[in-house]
Amino acid sequence: MATSPIAVMRAMNEIGQSIGTWRRLRELTVAEAADRAGVSVSTLQRLEHGQGGTVENLLRVARALGILDQVIASVDPMSTDVGRLRAGQALPARVRRKEQR
């Protein structure tokens, strides 16, 4: 597997720290949060330590911590200037590059 770019590794660490902070704010142990999320303790620990994981597991944990709506909102294109500027445009079903000759 290829090494992740530094920006991605930094983001994984920041998200992991935030997940851990939210868990502690909710006064949940790792075992309690993992059980509520339907993931293993080791999966939650890896997420909290920024060691990767699946999007599904991240969303399961976010749901268990009561922050799923904020996570979804954070990637909403309409929350950005670009998304709002292009809101009236019809987006293509697929993006394809024209072959260059």
CSV table of C-alpha atoms in Angstrom, one decimal:
chain,number,residue,atom,x,y,z
A,1,MET,CA,0.0,0.0,0.0
A,2,ALA,CA,1.3,3.5,-0.8
A,3,THR,CA,2.2,5.9,1.9
A,4,SER,CA,-0.4,8.5,2.6
A,5,PRO,CA,0.5,12.1,1.8
A,6,ILE,CA,1.5,14.2,4.8
A,7,ALA,CA,-1.6,16.3,4.6
A,8,VAL,CA,-3.8,13.2,4.8
A,9,MET,CA,-1.8,11.8,7.7
A,10,ARG,CA,-2.1,15.1,9.6
A,11,ALA,CA,-5.9,15.1,8.9
A,12,MET,CA,-6.2,11.5,10.2
A,13,ASN,CA,-4.4,12.6,13.4
A,14,GLU,CA,-6.6,15.7,13.9
A,15,ILE,CA,-9.8,13.7,13.3
A,16,GLY,CA,-8.6,11.0,15.6
A,17,GLN,CA,-7.8,13.5,18.4
A,18,SER,CA,-11.2,15.1,17.9
A,19,ILE,CA,-13.0,11.8,18.1
A,20,GLY,CA,-11.2,11.0,21.3
A,21,THR,CA,-12.1,14.5,22.7
A,22,TRP,CA,-15.7,14.0,21.8
A,23,ARG,CA,-15.7,10.5,23.5
A,24,ARG,CA,-14.3,12.0,26.7
A,25,LEU,CA,-16.7,14.9,26.6
A,26,ARG,CA,-19.5,12.3,26.4
A,27,GLU,CA,-17.8,10.6,29.4
A,28,LEU,CA,-17.6,7.3,27.5
A,29,THR,CA,-14.9,4.7,27.9
A,30,VAL,CA,-13.3,3.3,24.7
A,31,ALA,CA,-15.2,0.1,25.3
A,32,GLU,CA,-18.5,1.9,25.8
A,33,ALA,CA,-18.1,4.0,22.7
A,34,ALA,CA,-16.9,1.1,20.6
A,35,ASP,CA,-19.9,-1.0,21.7
A,36,ARG,CA,-22.4,1.9,20.9
A,37,ALA,CA,-20.7,2.2,17.5
A,38,GLY,CA,-20.7,-1.5,16.7
A,39,VAL,CA,-16.9,-1.5,16.2
A,40,SER,CA,-14.1,-3.3,18.1
A,41,VAL,CA,-12.2,-1.5,20.8
A,42,SER,CA,-9.0,-1.8,18.7
A,43,THR,CA,-10.8,-0.2,15.7
A,44,LEU,CA,-11.8,2.8,17.8
A,45,GLN,CA,-8.3,3.0,19.3
A,46,ARG,CA,-6.8,3.1,15.8
A,47,LEU,CA,-9.2,5.8,14.7
A,48,GLU,CA,-8.4,7.9,17.8
A,49,HIS,CA,-4.7,7.5,17.1
A,50,GLY,CA,-5.0,8.6,13.5
A,51,GLN,CA,-4.0,5.2,12.2
A,52,GLY,CA,-6.7,5.0,9.5
A,53,GLY,CA,-9.8,3.0,9.2
A,54,THR,CA,-12.9,2.8,7.0
A,55,VAL,CA,-15.3,5.7,6.3
A,56,GLU,CA,-18.1,3.4,7.6
A,57,ASN,CA,-16.3,2.9,10.9
A,58,LEU,CA,-15.6,6.6,11.3
A,59,LEU,CA,-19.3,7.4,10.6
A,60,ARG,CA,-20.4,4.7,13.0
A,61,VAL,CA,-18.3,6.2,15.8
A,62,ALA,CA,-19.5,9.7,14.8
A,63,ARG,CA,-23.1,8.5,15.1
A,64,ALA,CA,-22.4,6.9,18.5
A,65,LEU,CA,-20.9,10.2,19.7
A,66,GLY,CA,-23.8,12.3,18.4
A,67,ILE,CA,-21.8,14.2,15.8
A,68,LEU,CA,-22.8,12.4,12.6
A,69,ASP,CA,-24.8,15.4,11.4
A,70,GLN,CA,-21.8,17.7,11.8
A,71,VAL,CA,-19.5,15.3,10.0
A,72,ILE,CA,-22.0,15.1,7.1
A,73,ALA,CA,-22.4,18.9,7.0
A,74,SER,CA,-18.6,19.4,6.9
A,75,VAL,CA,-18.4,17.9,3.5
A,76,ASP,CA,-21.6,19.5,2.1
A,77,PRO,CA,-20.6,21.3,-1.1
A,78,MET,CA,-23.2,24.0,-0.5
A,79,SER,CA,-21.3,25.1,2.6
A,80,THR,CA,-18.5,26.4,0.3
A,81,ASP,CA,-18.3,29.4,-1.9
A,82,VAL,CA,-17.6,27.2,-5.0
A,83,GLY,CA,-20.6,25.0,-4.2
A,84,ARG,CA,-22.9,28.0,-3.8
A,85,LEU,CA,-21.6,29.7,-6.9
A,86,ARG,CA,-22.2,26.5,-9.0
A,87,ALA,CA,-25.5,25.6,-7.3
A,88,GLY,CA,-27.5,26.7,-10.3
A,89,GLN,CA,-25.5,24.8,-12.8
A,90,ALA,CA,-26.5,21.4,-14.0
A,91,LEU,CA,-23.7,19.0,-13.0
A,92,PRO,CA,-22.8,16.2,-15.4
A,93,ALA,CA,-23.6,12.7,-14.4
A,94,ARG,CA,-19.9,11.8,-15.2
A,95,VAL,CA,-16.8,13.8,-15.7
A,96,ARG,CA,-14.8,12.6,-18.7
A,97,ARG,CA,-11.7,14.1,-20.2
A,98,LYS,CA,-11.6,14.4,-24.0
A,99,GLU,CA,-8.8,12.4,-25.6
A,100,GLN,CA,-6.0,14.5,-26.7
A,101,ARG,CA,-4.6,13.7,-30.1
